Short mmCIF file of C-alpha atoms and ligand atoms in Angstrom, two decimals:
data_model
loop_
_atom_site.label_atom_id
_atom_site.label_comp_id
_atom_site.label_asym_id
_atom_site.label_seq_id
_atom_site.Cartn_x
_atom_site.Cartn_y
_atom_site.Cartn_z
CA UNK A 1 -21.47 8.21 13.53
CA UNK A 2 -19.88 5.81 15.79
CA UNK A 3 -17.78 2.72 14.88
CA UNK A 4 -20.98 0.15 14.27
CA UNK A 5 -22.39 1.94 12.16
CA UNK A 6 -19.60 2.69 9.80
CA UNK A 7 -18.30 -0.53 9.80
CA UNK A 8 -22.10 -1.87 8.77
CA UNK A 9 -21.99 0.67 5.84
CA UNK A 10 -18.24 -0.75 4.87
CA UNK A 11 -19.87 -4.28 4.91
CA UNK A 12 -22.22 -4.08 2.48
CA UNK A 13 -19.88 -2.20 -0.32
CA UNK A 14 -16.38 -2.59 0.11
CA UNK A 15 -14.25 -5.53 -0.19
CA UNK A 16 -10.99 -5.32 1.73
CA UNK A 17 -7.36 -6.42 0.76
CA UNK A 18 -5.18 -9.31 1.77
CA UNK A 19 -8.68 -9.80 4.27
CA UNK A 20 -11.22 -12.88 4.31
CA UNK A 21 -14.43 -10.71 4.62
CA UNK A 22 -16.19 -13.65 6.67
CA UNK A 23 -13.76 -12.68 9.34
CA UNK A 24 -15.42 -9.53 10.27
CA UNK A 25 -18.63 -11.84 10.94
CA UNK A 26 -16.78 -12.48 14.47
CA UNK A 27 -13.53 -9.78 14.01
CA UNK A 28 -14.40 -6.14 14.29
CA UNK A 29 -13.48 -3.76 11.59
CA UNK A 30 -12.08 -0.63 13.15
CA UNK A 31 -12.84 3.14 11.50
CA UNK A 32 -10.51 4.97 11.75
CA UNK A 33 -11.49 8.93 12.22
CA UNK A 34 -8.44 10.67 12.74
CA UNK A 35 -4.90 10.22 13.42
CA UNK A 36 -1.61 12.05 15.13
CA UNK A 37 1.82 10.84 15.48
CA UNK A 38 2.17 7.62 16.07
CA UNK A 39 -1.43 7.13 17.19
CA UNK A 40 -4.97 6.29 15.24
CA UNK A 41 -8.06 7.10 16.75
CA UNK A 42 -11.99 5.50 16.15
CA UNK A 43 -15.14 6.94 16.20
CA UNK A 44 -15.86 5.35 19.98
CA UNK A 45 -12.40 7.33 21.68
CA UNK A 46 -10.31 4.73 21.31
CA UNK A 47 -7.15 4.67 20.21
CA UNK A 48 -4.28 2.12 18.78
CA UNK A 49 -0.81 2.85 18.10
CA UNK A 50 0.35 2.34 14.70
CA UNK A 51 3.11 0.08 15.58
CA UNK A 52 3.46 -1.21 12.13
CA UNK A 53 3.28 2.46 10.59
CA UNK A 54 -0.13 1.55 8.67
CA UNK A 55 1.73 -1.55 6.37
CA UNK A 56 5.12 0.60 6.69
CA UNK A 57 4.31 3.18 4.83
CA UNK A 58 4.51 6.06 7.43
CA UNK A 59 7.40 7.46 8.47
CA UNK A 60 7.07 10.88 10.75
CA UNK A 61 3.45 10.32 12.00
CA UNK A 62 -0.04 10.74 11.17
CA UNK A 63 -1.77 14.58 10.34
CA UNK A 64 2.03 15.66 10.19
CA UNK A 65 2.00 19.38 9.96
CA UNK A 66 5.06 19.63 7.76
CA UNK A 67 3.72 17.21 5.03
CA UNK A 68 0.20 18.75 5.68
CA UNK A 69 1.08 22.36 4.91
CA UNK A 70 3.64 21.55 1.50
CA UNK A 71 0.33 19.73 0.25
CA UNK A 72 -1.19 22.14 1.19
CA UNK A 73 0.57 24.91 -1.00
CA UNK A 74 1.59 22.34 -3.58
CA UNK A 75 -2.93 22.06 -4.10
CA UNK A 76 -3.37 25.49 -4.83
CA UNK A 77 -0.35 25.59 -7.53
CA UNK A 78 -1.31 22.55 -9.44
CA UNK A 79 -3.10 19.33 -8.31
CA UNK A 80 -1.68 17.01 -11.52
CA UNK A 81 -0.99 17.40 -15.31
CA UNK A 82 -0.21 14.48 -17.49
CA UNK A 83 3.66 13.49 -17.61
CA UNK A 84 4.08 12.73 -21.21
CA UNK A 85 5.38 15.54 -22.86
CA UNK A 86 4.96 18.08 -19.74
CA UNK A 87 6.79 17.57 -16.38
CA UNK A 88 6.54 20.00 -12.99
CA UNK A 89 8.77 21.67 -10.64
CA UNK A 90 7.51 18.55 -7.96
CA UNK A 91 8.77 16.24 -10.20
CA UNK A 92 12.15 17.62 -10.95
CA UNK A 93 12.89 18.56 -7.28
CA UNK A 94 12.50 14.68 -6.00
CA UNK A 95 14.17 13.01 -9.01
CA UNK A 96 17.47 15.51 -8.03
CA UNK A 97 16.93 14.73 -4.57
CA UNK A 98 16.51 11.23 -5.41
CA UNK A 99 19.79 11.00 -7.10
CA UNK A 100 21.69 12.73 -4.61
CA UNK A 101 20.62 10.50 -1.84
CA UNK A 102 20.81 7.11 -3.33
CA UNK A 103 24.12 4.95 -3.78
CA UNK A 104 26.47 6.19 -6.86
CA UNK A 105 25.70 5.40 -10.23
CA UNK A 106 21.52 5.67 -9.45
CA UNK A 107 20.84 8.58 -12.09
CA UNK A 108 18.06 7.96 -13.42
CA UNK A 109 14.61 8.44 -11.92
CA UNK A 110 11.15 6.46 -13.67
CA UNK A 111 8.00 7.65 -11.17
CA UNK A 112 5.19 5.25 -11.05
CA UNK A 113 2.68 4.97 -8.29
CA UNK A 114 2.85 2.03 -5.96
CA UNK A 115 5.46 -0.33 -5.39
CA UNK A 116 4.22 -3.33 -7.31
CA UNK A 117 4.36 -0.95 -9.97
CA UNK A 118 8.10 -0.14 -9.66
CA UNK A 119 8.60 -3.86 -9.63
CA UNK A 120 6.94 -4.04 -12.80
CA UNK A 121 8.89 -1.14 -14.41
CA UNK A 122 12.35 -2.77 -13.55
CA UNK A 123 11.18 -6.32 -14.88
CA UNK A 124 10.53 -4.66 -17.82
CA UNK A 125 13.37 -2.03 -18.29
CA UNK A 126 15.92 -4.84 -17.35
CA UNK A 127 14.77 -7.23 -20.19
CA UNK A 128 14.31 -4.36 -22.60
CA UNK A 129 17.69 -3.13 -22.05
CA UNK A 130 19.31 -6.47 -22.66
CA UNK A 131 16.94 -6.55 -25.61
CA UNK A 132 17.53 -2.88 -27.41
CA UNK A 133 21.42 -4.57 -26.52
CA UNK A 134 21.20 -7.64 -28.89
CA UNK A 135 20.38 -9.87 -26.14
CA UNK A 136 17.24 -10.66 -26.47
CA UNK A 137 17.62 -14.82 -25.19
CA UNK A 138 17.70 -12.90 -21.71
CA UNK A 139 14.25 -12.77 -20.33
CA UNK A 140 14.03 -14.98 -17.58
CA UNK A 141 14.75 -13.70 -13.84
CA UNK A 142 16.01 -15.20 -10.90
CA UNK A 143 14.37 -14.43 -7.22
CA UNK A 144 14.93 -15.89 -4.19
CA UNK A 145 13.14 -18.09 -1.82
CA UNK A 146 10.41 -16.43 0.72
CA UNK A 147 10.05 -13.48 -1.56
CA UNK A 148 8.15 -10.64 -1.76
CA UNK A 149 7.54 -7.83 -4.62
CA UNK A 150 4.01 -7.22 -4.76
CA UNK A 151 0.34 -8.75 -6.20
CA UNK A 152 0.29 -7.37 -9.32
CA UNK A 153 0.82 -10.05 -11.86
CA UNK A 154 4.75 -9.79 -12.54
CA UNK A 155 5.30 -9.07 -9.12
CA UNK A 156 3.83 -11.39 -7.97
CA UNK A 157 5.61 -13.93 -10.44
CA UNK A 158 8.87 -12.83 -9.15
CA UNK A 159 7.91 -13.54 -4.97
CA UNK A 160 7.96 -16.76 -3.37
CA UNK A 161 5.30 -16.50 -0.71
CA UNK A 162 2.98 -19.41 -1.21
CA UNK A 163 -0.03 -17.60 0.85
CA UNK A 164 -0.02 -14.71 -1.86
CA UNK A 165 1.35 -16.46 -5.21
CA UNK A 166 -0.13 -20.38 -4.93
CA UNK A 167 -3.98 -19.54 -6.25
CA UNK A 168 -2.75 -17.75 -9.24
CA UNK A 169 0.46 -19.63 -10.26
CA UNK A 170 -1.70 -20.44 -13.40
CA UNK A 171 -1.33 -16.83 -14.65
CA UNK A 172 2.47 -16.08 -13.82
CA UNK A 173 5.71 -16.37 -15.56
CA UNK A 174 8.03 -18.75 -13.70
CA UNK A 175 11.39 -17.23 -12.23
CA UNK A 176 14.68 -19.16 -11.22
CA UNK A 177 14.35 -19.61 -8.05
CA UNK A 178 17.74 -19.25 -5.64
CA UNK A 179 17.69 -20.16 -1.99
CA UNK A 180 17.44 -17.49 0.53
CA UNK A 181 20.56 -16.38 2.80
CA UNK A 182 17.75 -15.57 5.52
CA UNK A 183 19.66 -16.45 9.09
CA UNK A 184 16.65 -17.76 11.08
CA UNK A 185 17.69 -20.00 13.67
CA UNK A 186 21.36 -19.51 13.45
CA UNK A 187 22.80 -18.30 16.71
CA UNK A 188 26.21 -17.56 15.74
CA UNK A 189 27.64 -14.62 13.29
CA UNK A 190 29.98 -17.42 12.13
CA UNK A 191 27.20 -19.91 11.40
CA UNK A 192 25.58 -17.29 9.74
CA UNK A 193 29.02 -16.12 7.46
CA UNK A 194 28.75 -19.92 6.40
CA UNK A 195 25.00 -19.70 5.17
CA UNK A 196 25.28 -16.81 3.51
CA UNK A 197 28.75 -18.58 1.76
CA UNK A 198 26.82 -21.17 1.06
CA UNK A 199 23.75 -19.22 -0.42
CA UNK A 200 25.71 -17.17 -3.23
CA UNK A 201 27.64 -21.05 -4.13
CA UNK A 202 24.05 -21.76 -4.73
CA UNK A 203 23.45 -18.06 -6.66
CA UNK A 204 26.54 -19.22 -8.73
CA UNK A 205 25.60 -22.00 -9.78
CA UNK A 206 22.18 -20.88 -11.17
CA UNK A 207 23.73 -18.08 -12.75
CA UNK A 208 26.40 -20.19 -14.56
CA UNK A 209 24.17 -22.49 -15.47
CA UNK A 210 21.27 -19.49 -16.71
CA UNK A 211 23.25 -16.59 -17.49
CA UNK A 212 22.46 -16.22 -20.56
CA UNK A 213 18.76 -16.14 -20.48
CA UNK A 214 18.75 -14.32 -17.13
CA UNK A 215 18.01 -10.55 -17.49
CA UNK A 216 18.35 -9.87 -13.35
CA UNK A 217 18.42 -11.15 -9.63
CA UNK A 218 15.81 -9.45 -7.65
CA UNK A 219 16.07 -9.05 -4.09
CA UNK A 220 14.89 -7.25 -0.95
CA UNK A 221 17.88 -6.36 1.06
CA UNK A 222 18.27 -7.03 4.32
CA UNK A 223 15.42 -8.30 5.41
CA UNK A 224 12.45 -9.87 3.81
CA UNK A 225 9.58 -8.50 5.04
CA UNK A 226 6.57 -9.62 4.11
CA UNK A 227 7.99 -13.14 4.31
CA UNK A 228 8.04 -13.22 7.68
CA UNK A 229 11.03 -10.51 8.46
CA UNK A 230 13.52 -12.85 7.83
CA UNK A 231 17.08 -11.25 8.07
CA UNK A 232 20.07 -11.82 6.57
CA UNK A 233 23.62 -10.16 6.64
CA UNK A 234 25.11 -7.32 4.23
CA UNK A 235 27.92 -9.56 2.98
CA UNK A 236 25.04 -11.38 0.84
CA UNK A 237 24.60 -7.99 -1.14
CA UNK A 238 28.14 -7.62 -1.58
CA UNK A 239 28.82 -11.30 -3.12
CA UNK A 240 25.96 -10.81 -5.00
CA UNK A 241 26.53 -7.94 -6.46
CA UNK A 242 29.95 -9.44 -7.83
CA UNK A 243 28.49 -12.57 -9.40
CA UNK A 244 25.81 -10.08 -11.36
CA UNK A 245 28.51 -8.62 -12.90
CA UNK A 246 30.86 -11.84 -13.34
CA UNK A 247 27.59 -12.99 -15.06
CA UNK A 248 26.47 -9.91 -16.69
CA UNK A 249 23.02 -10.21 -15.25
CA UNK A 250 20.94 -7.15 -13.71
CA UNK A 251 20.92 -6.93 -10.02
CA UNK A 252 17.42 -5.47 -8.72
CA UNK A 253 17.70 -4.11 -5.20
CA UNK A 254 13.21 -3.85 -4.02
CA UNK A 255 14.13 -1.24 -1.22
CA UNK A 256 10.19 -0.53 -1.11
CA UNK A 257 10.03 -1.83 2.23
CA UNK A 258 14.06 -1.37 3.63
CA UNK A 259 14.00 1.85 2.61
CA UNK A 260 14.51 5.63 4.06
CA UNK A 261 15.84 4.48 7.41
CA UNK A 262 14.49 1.13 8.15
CA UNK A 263 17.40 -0.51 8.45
CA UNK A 264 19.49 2.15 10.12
CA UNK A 265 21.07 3.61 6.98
CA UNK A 266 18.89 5.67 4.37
CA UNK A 267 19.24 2.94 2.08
CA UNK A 268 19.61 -1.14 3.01
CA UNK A 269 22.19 -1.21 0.26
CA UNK A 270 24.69 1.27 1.62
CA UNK A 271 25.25 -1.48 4.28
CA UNK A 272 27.23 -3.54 1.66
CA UNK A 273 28.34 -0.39 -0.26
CA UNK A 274 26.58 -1.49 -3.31
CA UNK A 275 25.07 0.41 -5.83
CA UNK A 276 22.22 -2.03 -7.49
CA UNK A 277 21.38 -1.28 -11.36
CA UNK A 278 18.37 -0.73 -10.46
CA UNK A 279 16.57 0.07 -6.92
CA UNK A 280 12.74 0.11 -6.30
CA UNK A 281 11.54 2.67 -3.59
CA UNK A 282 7.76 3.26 -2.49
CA UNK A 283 6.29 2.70 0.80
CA UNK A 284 8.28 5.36 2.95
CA UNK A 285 8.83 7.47 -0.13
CA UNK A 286 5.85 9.86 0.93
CA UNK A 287 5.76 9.39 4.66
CA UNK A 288 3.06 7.17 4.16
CA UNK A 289 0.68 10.21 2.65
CA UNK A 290 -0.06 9.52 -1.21
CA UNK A 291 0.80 6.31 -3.47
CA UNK A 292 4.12 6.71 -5.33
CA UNK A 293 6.87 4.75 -6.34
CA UNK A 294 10.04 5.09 -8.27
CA UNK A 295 12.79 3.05 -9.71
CA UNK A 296 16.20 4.24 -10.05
CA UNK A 297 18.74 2.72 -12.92
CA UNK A 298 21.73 4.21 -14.31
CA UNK A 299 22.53 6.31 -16.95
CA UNK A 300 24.56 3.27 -19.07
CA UNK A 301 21.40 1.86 -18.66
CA UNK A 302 19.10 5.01 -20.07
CA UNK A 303 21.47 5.62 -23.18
CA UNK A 304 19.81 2.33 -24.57
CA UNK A 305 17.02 3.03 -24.63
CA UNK A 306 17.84 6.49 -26.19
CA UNK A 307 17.36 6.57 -29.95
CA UNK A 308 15.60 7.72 -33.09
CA UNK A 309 11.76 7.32 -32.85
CA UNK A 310 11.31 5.00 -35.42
CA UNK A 311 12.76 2.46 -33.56
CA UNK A 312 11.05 0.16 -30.76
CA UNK A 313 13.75 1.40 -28.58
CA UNK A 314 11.91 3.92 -25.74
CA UNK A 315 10.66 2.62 -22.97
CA UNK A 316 7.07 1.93 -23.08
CA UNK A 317 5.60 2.07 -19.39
CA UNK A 318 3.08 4.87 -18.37
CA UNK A 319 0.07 4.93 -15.37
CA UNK A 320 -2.31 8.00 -15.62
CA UNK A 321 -0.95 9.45 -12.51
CA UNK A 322 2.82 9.22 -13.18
CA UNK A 323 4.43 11.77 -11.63
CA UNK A 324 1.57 13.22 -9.40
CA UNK A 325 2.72 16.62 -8.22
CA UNK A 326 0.67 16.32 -4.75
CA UNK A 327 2.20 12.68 -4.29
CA UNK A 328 6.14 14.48 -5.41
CA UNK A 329 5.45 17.43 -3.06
CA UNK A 330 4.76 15.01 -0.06
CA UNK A 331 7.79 13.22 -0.82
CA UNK A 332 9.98 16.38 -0.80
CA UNK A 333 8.56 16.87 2.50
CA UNK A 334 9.63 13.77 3.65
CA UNK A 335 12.78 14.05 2.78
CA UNK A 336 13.09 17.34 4.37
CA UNK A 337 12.27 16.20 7.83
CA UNK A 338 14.92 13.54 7.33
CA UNK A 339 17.43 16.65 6.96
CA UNK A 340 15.53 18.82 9.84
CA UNK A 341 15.46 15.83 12.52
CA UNK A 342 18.84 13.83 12.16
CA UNK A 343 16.21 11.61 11.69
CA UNK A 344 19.04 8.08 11.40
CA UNK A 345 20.50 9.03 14.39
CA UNK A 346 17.05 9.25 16.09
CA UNK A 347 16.07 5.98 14.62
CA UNK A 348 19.41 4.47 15.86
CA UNK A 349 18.82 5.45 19.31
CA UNK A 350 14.93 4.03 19.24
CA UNK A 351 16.23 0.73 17.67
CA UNK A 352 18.31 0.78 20.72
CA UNK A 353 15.69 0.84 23.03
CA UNK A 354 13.52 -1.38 21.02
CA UNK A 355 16.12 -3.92 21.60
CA UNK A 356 16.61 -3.34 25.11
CA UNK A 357 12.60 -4.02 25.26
CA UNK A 358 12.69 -7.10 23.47
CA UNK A 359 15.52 -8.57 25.48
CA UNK A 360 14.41 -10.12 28.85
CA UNK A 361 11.66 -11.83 25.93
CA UNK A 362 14.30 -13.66 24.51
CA UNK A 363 13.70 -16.45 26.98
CA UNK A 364 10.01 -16.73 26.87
CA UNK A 365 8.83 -20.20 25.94
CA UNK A 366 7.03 -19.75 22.92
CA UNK A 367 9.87 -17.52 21.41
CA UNK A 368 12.53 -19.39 18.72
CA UNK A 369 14.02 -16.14 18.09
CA UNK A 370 13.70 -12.29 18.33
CA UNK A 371 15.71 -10.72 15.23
CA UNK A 372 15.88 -7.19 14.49
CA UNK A 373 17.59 -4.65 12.22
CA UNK A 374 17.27 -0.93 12.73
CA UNK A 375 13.55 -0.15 13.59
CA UNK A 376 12.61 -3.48 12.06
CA UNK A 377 12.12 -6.06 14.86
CA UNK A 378 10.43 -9.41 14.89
CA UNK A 379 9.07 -12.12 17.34
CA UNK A 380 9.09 -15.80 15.59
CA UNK A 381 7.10 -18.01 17.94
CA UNK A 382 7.64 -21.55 18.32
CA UNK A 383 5.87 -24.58 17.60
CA UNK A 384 5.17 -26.99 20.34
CA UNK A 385 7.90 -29.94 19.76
CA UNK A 386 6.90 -32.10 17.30
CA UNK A 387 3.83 -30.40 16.01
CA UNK A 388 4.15 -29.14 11.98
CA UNK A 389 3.32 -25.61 11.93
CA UNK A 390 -1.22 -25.19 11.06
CA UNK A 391 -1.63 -21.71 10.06
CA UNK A 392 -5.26 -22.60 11.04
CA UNK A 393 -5.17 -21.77 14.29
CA UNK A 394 -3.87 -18.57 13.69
CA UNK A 395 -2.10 -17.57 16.16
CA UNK A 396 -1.01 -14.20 15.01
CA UNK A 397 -5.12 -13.13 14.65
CA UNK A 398 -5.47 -13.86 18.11
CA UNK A 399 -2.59 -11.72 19.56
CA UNK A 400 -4.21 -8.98 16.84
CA UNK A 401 -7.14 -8.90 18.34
CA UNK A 402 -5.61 -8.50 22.00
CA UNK A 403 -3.86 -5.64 20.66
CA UNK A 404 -6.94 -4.26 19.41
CA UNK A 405 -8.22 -4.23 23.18
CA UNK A 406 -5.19 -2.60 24.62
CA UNK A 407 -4.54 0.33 22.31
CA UNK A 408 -2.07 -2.00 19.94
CA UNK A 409 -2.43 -2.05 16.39
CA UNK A 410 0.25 -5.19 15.39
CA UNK A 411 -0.59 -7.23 12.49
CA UNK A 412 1.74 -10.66 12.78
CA UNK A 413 2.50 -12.13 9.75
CA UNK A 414 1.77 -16.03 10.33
CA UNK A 415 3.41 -16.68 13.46
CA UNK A 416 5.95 -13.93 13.33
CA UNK A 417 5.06 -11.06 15.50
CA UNK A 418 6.63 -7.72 14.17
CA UNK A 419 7.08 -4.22 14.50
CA UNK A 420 7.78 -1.21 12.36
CA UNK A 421 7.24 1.58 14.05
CA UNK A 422 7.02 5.29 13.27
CA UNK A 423 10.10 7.41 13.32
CA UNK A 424 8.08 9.77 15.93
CA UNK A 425 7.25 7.05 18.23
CA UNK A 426 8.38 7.40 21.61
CA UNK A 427 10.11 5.62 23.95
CA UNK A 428 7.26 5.15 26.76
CA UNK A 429 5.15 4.22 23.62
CA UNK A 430 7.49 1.36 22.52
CA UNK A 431 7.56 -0.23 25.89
CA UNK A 432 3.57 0.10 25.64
CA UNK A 433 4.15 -2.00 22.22
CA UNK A 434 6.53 -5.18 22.99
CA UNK A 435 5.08 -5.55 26.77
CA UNK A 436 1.07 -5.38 24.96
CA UNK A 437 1.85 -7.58 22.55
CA UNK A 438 3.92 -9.98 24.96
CA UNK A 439 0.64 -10.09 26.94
CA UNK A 440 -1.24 -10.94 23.52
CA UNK A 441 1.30 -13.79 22.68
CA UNK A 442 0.57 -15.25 26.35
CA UNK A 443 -3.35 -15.07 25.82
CA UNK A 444 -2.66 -16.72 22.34
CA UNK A 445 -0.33 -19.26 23.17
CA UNK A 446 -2.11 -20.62 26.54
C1 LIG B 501 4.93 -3.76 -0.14
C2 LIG B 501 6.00 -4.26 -1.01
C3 LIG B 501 5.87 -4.27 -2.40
C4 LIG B 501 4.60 -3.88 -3.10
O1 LIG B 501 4.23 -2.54 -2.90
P1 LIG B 501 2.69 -2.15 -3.10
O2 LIG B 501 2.69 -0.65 -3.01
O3 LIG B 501 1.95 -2.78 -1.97
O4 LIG B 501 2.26 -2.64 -4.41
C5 LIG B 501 6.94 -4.69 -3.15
N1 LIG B 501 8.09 -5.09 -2.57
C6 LIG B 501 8.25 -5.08 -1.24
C7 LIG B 501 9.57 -5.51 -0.66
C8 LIG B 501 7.22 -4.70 -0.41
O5 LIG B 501 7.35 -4.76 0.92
#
């Protein structure tokens, strides 16, 4: 088998996501056949670094032999039972764990398996809750601009990102939109203070004006990724956390992305010492091995939904594979390499490095501004004056593909170039990331 022939199979059954299929007529589609650390390999010998961690999902590497062996084990125990009415040792183990790593007052663990999914579940648990309450005029939410929570119909609803949500605005529920606090193009800390001031006056007013139909705010802290990493400070979390409660509205904090050590902290939200009522976590859960997800609320919030049978009180929310033991296990194994390898302080010292890399760029022509928090770093390139933004040309496809010949696998989003590295990846290997995709932006750009 070599990398022709496999991708000819894939061509004539498989469709592939977020992915015009015409594109492959002229863009190669790459199989992969193996992978270690930080590194993918094809079936011709070569190989790309994963410098977006395969859509930030992995965390300590590819073929890790930690994760490897627990699924190993976990396999020959028990490969899944139905979670109604049964549960497993996997299950238990990473809801404690869960609990004890996550800000106070997160006690409650609901497992479902992929992040869209967990948006889903806290949609729905928020507005039920305010619902089983008496409340049931709440059932709108509020988002913010440039969002992202997933494709899946509510999830979608609830983002903001024309490119996914536009076609199918027919089918979705419409949320209350806020402005984002994202900093782009402000080059002070005070200019930025006064943004994010002016973003939660805006928050306020929406909530005064909606409170009462609003069942949550749903946000992605820190940094909104799929938007085009757009960053903004902690002290956004921390106002808004006080106006949900002034207002009595859910706050919603989608750490599917931000979360287990993106940012620098385990959690985005421990930045602003906030507990949210109800986080989202997926992506990094597993170390990028198996789909789960799961959303975290408080106990307050669980005794409402606690009651006699007879009434529509319990939560009704299930997917076949809730709870999958294999997908639990590889979690728990994530979680333990955290512990083994000091793994934040690592990650502080690579996102030091990773800075140091970017910074003689932050001159280059064609960049408006290099941001970055923790091991999430991105490249916004600039328009030629006076030119509206075409996502037409596309850019970002053309510094992919130079990547693709120089052992780079980067993925820009528009005309943001990004990276999200492993944990495991080295510091040799992120020089070979910024200065090969620097050399792609030059090709694209010219
Ligand atoms: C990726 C992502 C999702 C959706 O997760 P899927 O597993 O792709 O459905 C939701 N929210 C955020 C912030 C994400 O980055």
């Amino acid at each position: 088998m070599n990398n022709q022939q496999l991708a000819q199979r894939d061509l004539k059954c498989l469709w592939h996501p977020c992915t015009q299929m015409k594109d492959h007529e002229s863009l190669p589609l790459i199989p992969i056949k193996n992978g270690r650390g930080a590194w993918l390999y094809d079936f011709d010998g070569h190989r790309y670094l994963d410098a977006i961690s395969s859509w930030w999902v992995n965390l300590f590497g590819h073929a890790n032999d930690h994760i490897n062996q627990r699924i190993n084990a976990q396999m020959q125990q028990l490969e899944h039972c139905i979670f109604a009415g049964y549960t497993h040792q996997p299950a238990v183990d990473l809801a404690e764990s869960l609990v004890a790593i996550t800000p106070p007052g997160l006690e409650r663990v609901f497992l479902a398996d992929n992040g869209s999914s967990a948006v889903e579940v806290a949609l729905k648990m928020s507005f039920h809750y305010w619902l089983n309450c008496g409340h049931g005029r709440k059932h709108r939410f509020v988002n913010l601009s440039n969002a992202y929570h997933g494709e899946t119909l509510g999830a979608l609803a609830v983002g903001d990102v024309p490119l996914y949500k536009n076609t199918y605005a027919p089918l979705l529920m419409e949320p209350i939109t806020a402005p984002s606090p994202d900093c782009f193009g402000l080059s002070t800390e005070d200019a930025c203070q006064a943004n994010v001031q002016d973003k939660l006056n805006a928050m306020q007013q929406i909530l005064e004006a909606h409170h009462d139909t609003v069942c949550a705010v749903i946000v992605e802290p820190l940094v909104q990724c799929a938007g085009g990493m757009r960053m903004y400070p902690p002290s956004y979390l921390t106002g808004l956390r006080d106006l949900c409660d002034e207002y009595q509205v859910h706050l919603i904090a989608d750490e599917i992305a931000v979360g287990f050590g993106r940012t620098g902290t385990l959690f985005a939200c421990e930045q602003a010492a906030i507990s949210p009522d109800f986080m989202c976590l997926s992506k990094g859960l597993t170390g990028g091995y198996l789909p789960l997800s799961a959303v975290l609320t408080g106990e307050n919030i669980y005794q409402a939904f606690y009651d006699d049978y007879t009434k529509l009180t319990a939560f009704l929310h299930s997917h076949s594979y809730t709870g999958n033991p294999l997908a639990c296990t590889a979690a728990l194994a994530t979680l333990e390499l955290f512990e083994k390898n000091d793994t934040l302080a690592a990650n502080r010292k690579l996102a030091e490095h990773l800075r140091n890399t970017l910074a003689p760029y932050k001159t280059h022509p064609n960049v408006a501004e290099i941001r970055q928090t923790g091991l999430i770093a991105a490249v916004e390139l600039q328009q030629a004056p006076g030119r509206p933004f075409d996502w037409r040309e596309r850019r970002g496809r053309r510094v992919y593909e130079y990547g693709l010949k120089h052992e780079l696998l980067i993925r820009p989003l528009g005309d943001v170039v990004y990276f999200m590295p492993p944990y495991v990846i080295t510091p040799d290997e992120i020089e070979h990331m910024v200065h090969t995709a620097f050399a792609g932006i030059n090709e694209a750009v010219r």
